[in-house]
CSV table of C-alpha atoms in Angstrom, one decimal:
chain,number,residue,atom,x,y,z
A,1,MET,CA,186.0,64.9,51.8
A,2,ALA,CA,186.0,67.7,53.0
A,3,LYS,CA,185.3,69.2,56.4
A,4,VAL,CA,183.0,72.1,56.6
A,5,THR,CA,183.5,74.9,59.2
A,6,THR,CA,180.2,75.6,61.2
A,7,LYS,CA,179.6,79.2,62.6
A,8,TYR,CA,177.7,81.7,64.6
A,9,VAL,CA,176.1,84.0,63.3
A,10,CYS,CA,174.7,86.8,65.3
A,11,THR,CA,171.0,87.0,65.0
A,12,SER,CA,171.2,91.4,66.7
A,13,CYS,CA,173.8,92.1,64.3
A,14,GLY,CA,175.0,89.9,62.0
A,15,TYR,CA,178.5,89.1,64.1
A,16,GLN,CA,179.9,85.8,63.8
A,17,SER,CA,182.6,83.9,66.0
A,18,ALA,CA,183.8,80.3,65.7
A,19,LYS,CA,181.6,79.8,69.2
A,20,PRO,CA,178.4,80.6,70.2
A,21,LEU,CA,178.9,83.7,73.0
A,22,GLY,CA,176.1,84.2,75.6
A,23,ARG,CA,176.9,87.8,74.9
A,24,CYS,CA,177.6,88.9,71.6
A,25,PRO,CA,180.7,91.8,71.7
A,26,ASN,CA,179.4,93.9,68.8
A,27,CYS,CA,176.0,94.7,69.8
A,28,GLN,CA,176.4,93.7,73.7
A,29,ALA,CA,173.2,91.3,72.2
A,30,TRP,CA,172.2,88.5,75.3
A,31,ASN,CA,172.0,84.8,74.1
A,32,SER,CA,171.9,86.3,70.2
A,33,PHE,CA,173.9,82.8,68.3
A,34,GLU,CA,173.0,81.0,66.2
A,35,GLU,CA,174.9,78.3,64.7
A,36,GLU,CA,175.1,78.2,60.8
A,37,VAL,CA,176.6,75.9,58.3
A,38,PRO,CA,178.0,77.0,55.2
A,39,ALA,CA,177.8,76.1,52.2
A,40,VAL,CA,181.0,73.5,50.9
A,41,ALA,CA,182.8,74.8,48.6
A,42,SER,CA,183.2,71.5,45.5
A,43,SER,CA,187.2,70.5,44.3
A,44,LYS,CA,186.8,72.2,40.7
A,45,ALA,CA,186.0,75.3,41.6
A,46,ARG,CA,189.1,75.5,44.2
A,47,GLY,CA,191.3,73.7,41.9
A,48,GLY,CA,193.1,73.4,38.7
A,49,LEU,CA,194.7,76.3,36.8
A,50,GLY,CA,195.4,79.3,38.7
A,51,GLY,CA,193.1,77.8,42.0
A,52,TYR,CA,190.2,78.8,39.6
A,53,GLY,CA,189.4,75.3,37.7
A,54,GLY,CA,190.1,76.9,34.1
A,55,VAL,CA,187.1,79.4,35.0
A,56,THR,CA,186.7,82.5,32.5
A,57,GLY,CA,185.8,85.9,34.0
A,58,GLY,CA,183.2,86.9,32.2
A,59,ARG,CA,182.8,90.3,29.4
A,60,LEU,CA,183.9,93.7,30.9
A,61,THR,CA,181.2,97.2,29.6
A,62,PRO,CA,183.3,100.0,29.9
A,63,LEU,CA,181.2,102.5,32.0
A,64,SER,CA,181.0,104.7,28.7
A,65,THR,CA,178.9,102.6,27.2
A,66,VAL,CA,176.2,102.5,29.8
A,67,GLY,CA,172.5,104.1,28.6
A,68,ARG,CA,171.1,105.9,31.5
A,69,ARG,CA,167.7,105.5,33.1
A,70,GLU,CA,165.7,106.8,35.0
A,71,GLU,CA,164.1,104.3,37.9
A,72,PRO,CA,160.2,104.2,37.1
A,73,ARG,CA,158.2,105.9,41.0
A,74,LEU,CA,155.1,104.5,41.3
A,75,PRO,CA,153.6,108.0,44.2
A,76,SER,CA,152.4,106.0,47.2
A,77,GLY,CA,150.0,108.6,47.4
A,78,ILE,CA,151.0,109.6,50.8
A,79,PRO,CA,153.5,112.5,50.2
A,80,GLU,CA,154.8,112.1,53.3
A,81,LEU,CA,155.9,108.5,52.8
A,82,ASP,CA,157.7,109.9,49.3
A,83,ARG,CA,159.1,112.4,50.3
A,84,VAL,CA,161.2,110.0,52.3
A,85,LEU,CA,161.8,106.8,49.3
A,86,GLY,CA,163.0,110.6,46.8
A,87,GLY,CA,160.0,110.5,45.0
A,88,GLY,CA,158.0,107.9,45.2
A,89,LEU,CA,158.1,103.3,45.7
A,90,VAL,CA,160.5,102.2,42.7
A,91,ALA,CA,159.5,99.4,40.7
A,92,GLY,CA,161.2,96.4,41.6
A,93,GLY,CA,163.1,97.9,44.3
A,94,VAL,CA,163.1,96.4,47.8
A,95,THR,CA,162.3,98.4,50.8
A,96,LEU,CA,162.7,97.3,54.2
A,97,ILE,CA,161.0,99.9,57.3
A,98,GLY,CA,161.8,98.7,60.4
A,99,GLY,CA,160.4,100.4,64.0
A,100,GLU,CA,159.2,99.0,67.6
A,101,PRO,CA,156.7,96.4,68.0
A,102,GLY,CA,152.9,99.1,67.4
A,103,ILE,CA,154.3,102.0,65.5
A,104,GLY,CA,152.0,101.2,62.6
A,105,LYS,CA,154.3,100.1,60.1
A,106,SER,CA,151.1,97.8,59.5
A,107,THR,CA,149.3,101.0,59.3
A,108,LEU,CA,151.5,103.4,56.9
A,109,LEU,CA,151.5,100.5,54.3
A,110,LEU,CA,147.5,99.0,54.8
A,111,GLN,CA,147.3,103.3,54.3
A,112,VAL,CA,149.6,102.8,51.4
A,113,ALA,CA,147.8,99.8,49.9
A,114,ASP,CA,144.6,100.9,50.5
A,115,LYS,CA,145.5,103.7,48.3
A,116,LEU,CA,147.1,102.1,45.0
A,117,ALA,CA,144.9,99.9,44.2
A,118,ARG,CA,142.1,102.7,44.6
A,119,GLY,CA,144.3,104.0,41.5
A,120,GLY,CA,143.7,100.7,39.8
A,121,SER,CA,147.1,99.1,40.6
A,122,THR,CA,147.7,94.6,42.2
A,123,VAL,CA,148.5,95.1,45.7
A,124,LEU,CA,149.7,91.6,47.3
A,125,TYR,CA,149.9,91.2,51.1
A,126,VAL,CA,151.4,89.1,52.8
A,127,ALA,CA,150.1,88.7,56.3
A,128,GLY,CA,152.6,86.5,58.4
A,129,GLU,CA,151.9,87.1,62.0
A,130,GLU,CA,147.9,88.1,61.2
A,131,SER,CA,145.0,86.1,60.1
A,132,LEU,CA,142.6,87.4,57.5
A,133,GLU,CA,140.5,88.5,59.4
A,134,GLN,CA,142.8,91.3,61.9
A,135,ILE,CA,143.9,92.5,58.9
A,136,ARG,CA,139.8,92.2,57.8
A,137,LEU,CA,139.5,94.6,60.9
A,138,ARG,CA,142.0,96.9,60.8
A,139,ALA,CA,140.8,97.8,56.9
A,140,ASP,CA,137.5,98.6,58.3
A,141,ARG,CA,138.6,100.6,60.7
A,142,LEU,CA,141.3,103.0,58.8
A,143,GLY,CA,138.0,103.3,56.1
A,144,VAL,CA,140.1,100.8,53.3
A,145,THR,CA,137.1,99.7,50.9
A,146,ALA,CA,140.2,99.0,47.8
A,147,GLU,CA,140.5,95.1,46.6
A,148,ILE,CA,144.0,94.0,48.1
A,149,GLN,CA,144.7,90.7,47.4
A,150,LEU,CA,145.9,89.0,50.9
A,151,THR,CA,147.1,85.6,51.4
A,152,ARG,CA,149.3,83.6,54.7
A,153,ASP,CA,151.2,82.0,53.0
A,154,THR,CA,154.8,82.9,54.2
A,155,ARG,CA,156.9,80.7,51.7
A,156,ALA,CA,159.1,82.5,49.6
A,157,GLU,CA,159.3,80.3,46.8
A,158,HIS,CA,155.9,81.1,46.8
A,159,ILE,CA,155.8,84.3,47.0
A,160,ALA,CA,158.2,84.9,44.7
A,161,ALA,CA,156.0,82.5,42.7
A,162,LEU,CA,152.9,84.7,43.2
A,163,MET,CA,154.8,87.7,42.2
A,164,ALA,CA,156.2,86.0,38.9
A,165,GLU,CA,151.4,84.9,38.1
A,166,HIS,CA,150.2,88.0,38.8
A,167,LYS,CA,153.0,91.1,38.6
A,168,PRO,CA,152.1,93.3,41.0
A,169,ALA,CA,152.4,96.7,41.4
A,170,LEU,CA,153.6,96.4,45.4
A,171,CYS,CA,154.2,92.8,47.2
A,172,ILE,CA,153.7,93.4,50.7
A,173,VAL,CA,155.7,91.2,53.8
A,174,ASP,CA,154.3,91.2,56.9
A,175,SER,CA,156.7,90.4,58.8
A,176,ILE,CA,160.1,89.4,56.7
A,177,GLN,CA,161.1,87.6,59.7
A,178,THR,CA,158.4,85.0,59.3
A,179,VAL,CA,159.5,84.5,55.0
A,180,THR,CA,160.3,81.2,55.1
A,181,VAL,CA,162.9,79.5,52.6
A,182,GLU,CA,163.4,76.1,52.2
A,183,GLY,CA,165.4,74.0,54.1
A,184,ASP,CA,167.1,76.5,55.9
A,185,GLY,CA,166.7,76.4,59.5
A,186,THR,CA,163.3,77.5,61.4
A,187,PRO,CA,161.7,80.3,61.0
A,188,GLY,CA,163.7,84.6,61.9
A,189,GLY,CA,166.9,82.3,62.1
A,190,VAL,CA,170.5,84.0,60.0
A,191,ALA,CA,169.7,82.3,57.4
A,192,GLN,CA,166.3,81.9,56.6
A,193,VAL,CA,165.8,85.5,57.0
A,194,ARG,CA,169.1,86.8,54.7
A,195,GLU,CA,168.5,83.6,52.4
A,196,GLY,CA,164.3,85.4,52.2
A,197,THR,CA,165.5,88.7,51.8
A,198,ALA,CA,167.5,87.6,48.9
A,199,LEU,CA,164.8,85.9,46.6
A,200,LEU,CA,162.1,88.3,46.8
A,201,THR,CA,164.4,91.0,46.0
A,202,ARG,CA,165.7,88.9,43.3
A,203,ALA,CA,162.3,88.1,42.2
A,204,ALA,CA,161.7,92.0,42.9
A,205,LYS,CA,163.8,92.5,40.6
A,206,GLU,CA,162.7,89.8,38.1
A,207,THR,CA,157.9,90.3,38.0
A,208,GLY,CA,159.3,94.9,38.1
A,209,THR,CA,157.1,94.3,41.6
A,210,ALA,CA,157.9,97.2,43.7
A,211,THR,CA,158.5,95.0,47.5
A,212,VAL,CA,157.8,96.8,50.3
A,213,LEU,CA,159.5,94.3,53.9
A,214,VAL,CA,158.8,95.2,57.7
A,215,GLY,CA,162.1,94.3,60.0
A,216,HIS,CA,161.3,93.5,63.7
A,217,VAL,CA,163.8,95.4,65.6
A,218,THR,CA,166.1,94.4,69.1
A,219,LYS,CA,165.5,96.5,71.7
A,220,GLU,CA,168.4,98.9,70.5
A,221,GLY,CA,166.7,100.2,67.9
A,222,THR,CA,168.0,98.7,64.9
A,223,VAL,CA,166.0,95.7,63.0
A,224,ALA,CA,167.0,92.4,63.8
A,225,GLY,CA,168.3,90.3,61.5
A,226,PRO,CA,171.7,89.6,59.9
A,227,LYS,CA,173.5,92.7,59.6
A,228,VAL,CA,173.5,92.0,55.3
A,229,MET,CA,169.9,91.7,55.0
A,230,GLU,CA,170.2,95.7,54.5
A,231,HIS,CA,173.0,95.1,52.3
A,232,ILE,CA,170.7,93.6,50.3
A,233,VAL,CA,167.6,96.0,50.3
A,234,ASP,CA,168.1,98.8,48.5
A,235,THR,CA,166.3,101.2,50.9
A,236,THR,CA,165.6,101.0,54.6
A,237,VAL,CA,163.4,103.5,56.8
A,238,PHE,CA,162.7,104.0,60.4
A,239,LEU,CA,159.7,104.2,61.6
A,240,GLU,CA,160.2,106.2,65.7
A,241,THR,CA,157.3,107.9,68.7
A,242,VAL,CA,158.7,111.3,69.4
A,243,GLY,CA,156.2,112.6,71.6
A,244,SER,CA,152.7,112.4,70.0
A,245,PHE,CA,154.4,112.0,66.4
A,246,ARG,CA,155.9,109.1,64.4
A,247,LEU,CA,158.7,109.2,62.7
A,248,LEU,CA,159.9,108.4,59.6
A,249,ARG,CA,163.5,108.1,58.5
A,250,SER,CA,166.1,107.4,55.6
A,251,VAL,CA,168.9,106.2,56.9
A,252,LYS,CA,170.1,104.1,52.8
A,253,ASN,CA,168.1,105.0,49.4
A,254,ARG,CA,170.0,103.8,46.6
A,255,PHE,CA,167.3,105.9,44.8
A,256,GLY,CA,167.6,109.1,46.5
A,257,GLN,CA,169.2,110.8,49.0
A,258,ALA,CA,169.1,109.6,52.7
A,259,GLY,CA,168.1,111.5,55.1
A,260,GLU,CA,165.1,112.4,54.5
A,261,LEU,CA,162.3,113.1,57.9
A,262,GLY,CA,158.7,111.9,57.4
A,263,VAL,CA,156.2,113.8,60.0
A,264,PHE,CA,152.7,111.8,61.1
A,265,GLU,CA,150.4,111.6,63.2
A,266,MET,CA,148.2,108.9,64.8
A,267,ARG,CA,144.6,108.9,64.7
A,268,GLY,CA,141.9,106.9,64.7
A,269,GLU,CA,141.6,107.0,60.6
A,270,GLY,CA,145.7,106.1,60.8
A,271,LEU,CA,149.0,107.7,60.1
A,272,VAL,CA,148.5,110.9,59.1
A,273,ALA,CA,151.0,113.5,57.8
A,274,VAL,CA,152.3,116.6,59.6
A,275,GLU,CA,152.5,119.1,56.8
A,276,ASN,CA,154.0,122.1,58.8
A,277,PRO,CA,156.2,120.4,61.3
A,278,SER,CA,158.1,123.5,63.0
A,279,ALA,CA,154.3,124.8,63.6
A,280,ALA,CA,153.5,121.7,65.1
A,281,PHE,CA,156.6,121.8,66.8
A,282,LEU,CA,156.4,125.1,68.2
A,283,ALA,CA,151.8,124.8,68.7
A,284,GLU,CA,152.6,125.4,72.8
A,285,ARG,CA,156.2,127.6,72.8
A,286,PRO,CA,155.7,130.3,76.2
A,287,VAL,CA,155.8,133.9,74.5
A,288,GLY,CA,158.2,136.0,76.5
A,289,VAL,CA,159.6,133.6,78.6
A,290,PRO,CA,163.5,133.8,79.9
A,291,GLY,CA,165.3,130.8,78.1
A,292,SER,CA,162.7,130.5,75.7
A,293,VAL,CA,164.3,130.2,71.5
A,294,VAL,CA,163.4,128.9,68.7
A,295,ALA,CA,166.3,128.0,66.4
A,296,ALA,CA,166.5,126.6,63.2
A,297,THR,CA,167.6,123.1,63.0
A,298,VAL,CA,168.2,120.3,60.4
A,299,ASP,CA,167.0,116.8,60.3
A,300,GLY,CA,169.0,114.2,58.1
A,301,GLN,CA,167.6,116.5,54.8
A,302,ARG,CA,165.0,118.2,56.2
A,303,PRO,CA,164.7,121.9,58.2
A,304,MET,CA,162.6,122.2,60.9
A,305,LEU,CA,162.0,125.2,63.6
A,306,LEU,CA,162.5,123.6,67.3
A,307,GLU,CA,162.4,125.3,70.8
A,308,VAL,CA,165.4,125.2,73.0
A,309,GLN,CA,164.9,126.1,76.9
A,310,ALA,CA,167.3,126.5,79.1
A,311,LEU,CA,166.9,126.6,82.6
A,312,ALA,CA,169.9,128.2,86.0
A,313,ALA,CA,168.9,126.9,89.3
A,314,LYS,CA,170.7,127.5,92.1
A,315,THR,CA,172.4,124.5,93.3
A,316,PRO,CA,172.4,122.4,96.9
A,317,TYR,CA,174.9,120.2,95.9
A,318,PRO,CA,178.8,120.8,95.7
A,319,ASN,CA,178.8,120.1,92.2
A,320,PRO,CA,176.5,122.0,90.0
A,321,ARG,CA,174.2,119.9,87.2
A,322,ARG,CA,174.6,119.6,83.7
A,323,VAL,CA,170.8,118.3,82.4
A,324,VAL,CA,170.9,118.4,78.5
A,325,VAL,CA,167.9,116.5,76.7
A,326,GLY,CA,167.4,116.2,73.1
A,327,LEU,CA,170.7,117.4,72.3
A,328,ASP,CA,174.8,116.2,72.4
A,329,PRO,CA,176.1,117.1,76.4
A,330,ARG,CA,179.2,117.9,74.6
A,331,ARG,CA,178.6,120.4,72.5
A,332,VAL,CA,176.3,122.3,75.7
A,333,ASP,CA,179.2,121.3,78.0
A,334,VAL,CA,181.8,123.6,75.9
A,335,VAL,CA,178.9,126.5,75.0
A,336,LEU,CA,179.1,127.6,78.3
A,337,ALA,CA,182.8,127.0,79.2
A,338,VAL,CA,182.8,129.0,75.7
A,339,LEU,CA,179.5,132.1,78.2
A,340,GLU,CA,181.4,131.7,81.2
A,341,ARG,CA,185.2,132.2,80.0
A,342,ARG,CA,184.2,134.7,76.0
A,343,LEU,CA,181.3,136.8,78.8
A,344,ASP,CA,181.9,137.0,81.9
A,345,LEU,CA,178.8,134.6,82.4
A,346,THR,CA,179.4,133.0,86.4
A,347,LEU,CA,177.7,129.3,86.0
A,348,GLY,CA,179.4,127.6,88.7
A,349,GLY,CA,176.9,127.1,91.5
A,350,LEU,CA,173.8,127.4,88.7
A,351,ASP,CA,172.6,123.6,88.1
A,352,VAL,CA,171.4,124.7,84.1
A,353,TYR,CA,169.0,122.1,82.4
A,354,VAL,CA,169.0,122.6,78.8
A,355,ASN,CA,165.8,120.1,76.3
A,356,LEU,CA,165.3,120.9,73.3
A,357,ALA,CA,161.4,120.2,73.1
A,358,GLY,CA,158.9,118.2,71.5
A,359,GLY,CA,161.3,115.5,72.3
A,360,LEU,CA,163.6,115.1,69.9
A,361,LYS,CA,167.8,114.6,69.9
A,362,VAL,CA,169.3,116.4,67.8
A,363,PRO,CA,172.5,116.4,67.0
A,364,ASP,CA,173.2,119.7,65.6
A,365,PRO,CA,176.4,121.8,65.6
A,366,GLY,CA,174.2,124.7,64.2
A,367,LEU,CA,172.2,125.2,67.3
A,368,ASP,CA,174.7,126.0,68.9
A,369,LEU,CA,173.9,129.4,69.3
A,370,PRO,CA,170.8,128.5,70.1
A,371,VAL,CA,171.9,127.0,73.5
A,372,ALA,CA,173.7,129.8,73.6
A,373,LEU,CA,171.3,132.3,73.8
A,374,ALA,CA,168.9,130.8,76.0
A,375,VAL,CA,171.7,129.2,78.9
A,376,TYR,CA,172.4,133.2,78.8
A,377,SER,CA,168.6,134.9,79.0
A,378,ALA,CA,167.4,132.1,82.1
A,379,VAL,CA,170.9,133.1,83.8
A,380,VAL,CA,169.9,137.4,83.4
A,381,GLY,CA,165.8,136.9,83.3
A,382,ARG,CA,165.4,138.5,79.9
A,383,ALA,CA,163.5,137.2,77.3
A,384,LEU,CA,164.4,137.7,73.1
A,385,PRO,CA,162.0,139.0,71.1
A,386,GLY,CA,159.0,135.9,70.1
A,387,ASN,CA,159.5,136.9,67.0
A,388,VAL,CA,163.6,136.5,66.2
A,389,ALA,CA,165.0,132.5,65.1
A,390,VAL,CA,168.7,131.4,66.1
A,391,PHE,CA,171.0,129.1,63.9
A,392,GLY,CA,175.1,128.3,64.2
A,393,GLU,CA,177.6,126.8,65.4
A,394,VAL,CA,179.9,128.5,68.3
A,395,GLY,CA,183.7,128.0,68.5
A,396,LEU,CA,185.8,128.1,71.3
A,397,ALA,CA,186.9,131.4,70.8
A,398,GLY,CA,183.7,132.7,71.2
A,399,GLU,CA,183.3,133.1,66.8
A,400,VAL,CA,179.8,131.7,65.7
A,401,ARG,CA,180.5,130.1,62.7
A,402,SER,CA,178.3,129.1,59.8
A,403,THR,CA,175.7,125.6,59.6
A,404,GLN,CA,175.3,122.8,56.1
A,405,GLY,CA,172.1,124.5,54.6
A,406,ALA,CA,171.9,127.4,56.1
A,407,LEU,CA,169.6,129.0,53.4
A,408,ARG,CA,167.1,126.3,53.8
A,409,ARG,CA,167.2,127.0,57.9
A,410,ALA,CA,166.5,130.7,56.6
A,411,GLU,CA,163.7,129.7,54.2
A,412,GLU,CA,162.4,127.9,57.1
A,413,ALA,CA,162.1,130.9,59.9
A,414,ALA,CA,160.0,132.9,57.0
A,415,ARG,CA,157.9,130.7,56.1
A,416,ALA,CA,156.9,130.0,58.8
A,417,GLY,CA,156.8,133.8,60.1
A,418,TYR,CA,160.4,133.9,62.0
A,419,ARG,CA,161.4,137.4,60.2
A,420,ASN,CA,164.0,138.6,62.3
A,421,LEU,CA,167.3,136.4,62.1
A,422,ILE,CA,170.1,136.0,64.0
A,423,VAL,CA,172.8,133.7,62.2
A,424,PRO,CA,176.6,134.0,61.0
A,425,PRO,CA,177.6,136.5,58.6
A,426,GLY,CA,177.5,135.3,55.3
A,427,LEU,CA,174.3,134.3,54.8
A,428,ASP,CA,172.3,135.4,51.3
A,429,GLY,CA,173.8,139.5,52.1
A,430,ARG,CA,172.9,139.7,56.3
A,431,GLU,CA,175.9,140.8,58.1
A,432,GLY,CA,174.7,138.2,60.7
A,433,VAL,CA,176.5,138.1,64.0
A,434,ARG,CA,180.3,137.3,64.5
A,435,SER,CA,180.1,136.3,68.1
A,436,VAL,CA,178.6,134.5,70.9
A,437,GLU,CA,178.7,137.7,72.7
A,438,GLU,CA,177.9,140.2,69.5
A,439,ALA,CA,174.9,138.2,69.0
A,440,VAL,CA,174.3,138.9,72.8
A,441,GLY,CA,174.3,142.9,72.6
A,442,LEU,CA,172.5,142.2,70.0
A,443,VAL,CA,169.5,140.8,71.8
A,444,TRP,CA,169.9,143.1,74.0
A,445,LYS,CA,169.1,146.2,72.4
A,446,ALA,CA,166.5,144.4,70.5
A,447,THR,CA,164.9,143.7,73.9
A,448,ASN,CA,164.9,147.7,75.6
């Protein structure tokens, strides 16, 4: 009889070990290992001709003979969500949405279900964490009046059977950690989540049902469960909180471009799309204050205008502090070094604080020049003009380099009313600035 090898799998990241570990060496989670017994391969599969049991290969298909087919899209009725998904839900596609508890995942999906059901589509909602009465209360609060089909049955085989019988346009499973598969351990375990995801994905492909799986997240912000779950699904999106806003970000999309960003605001009627994020993030910007610069940035694939703030104060400590919020601290350190070396700006006795207002964290090299101008403005005590937007990467020689998505940044700035741009050279026929010193000189001339 073949020997059965037991392995232990981390429920947070899918890391495998031959023995249980107190702490996962990959994701640093504590007490996250669960035992898993793999299936034993048959002797026929192991033996025989060439070690493959005499099995012959399948038919090969040349790429040139494969037809082109555009996957049909199902608009969700929420433009910001359709932007993130690449145009809408895909028939037969499986989307995994993660986010912290209470952030609004169920609210958003119930709104989508209502819009599709009002359009005549059949929607199946699998309630694994709430009672049907709780869902009804949320529906009343959100003003949902459409006929949505609900079930509390979380057995994966039964959900697949309902999809095959009713052929719904959309199936929402809230959440995948509550789905059970016969004979594969306890609900929420590694094997249960993996096999449940695989079974529902297969059912979605066979029935052409757009399926959305809600996933729990770990304290690190990743979807809980084996990492293979994210490989099985077609699209993975995350809902996160930034200040008073909710950001929906795609990190994987087989039917569109990953990195798209949608901005929502939580209100009494549910999640409401923010049509102009730039105006929302700049709504409280003080005008005429030194150290404030409007930066044109790109978060994922979406251009936005954000405020970069800087403050310089005499330090009471032997070593001056550098406090950075929302930006890459190492890039800010490089910009400060360039200002000291290339512009002779004295920062040795000053505490420097740099903040990206609004709560966003954007690792964009194009924010280097806004940071440089914000710090310079804070140190010399002169404000930039209120109608200027800035972007550009700063090199160690003090040169200003071009950045990704420059044209989209400029178009977003123009749409928001910022006609004066301080940007790298070569953008849409503009002369631009070639160095930080030239950018500072241009701003200084504009403020005189």
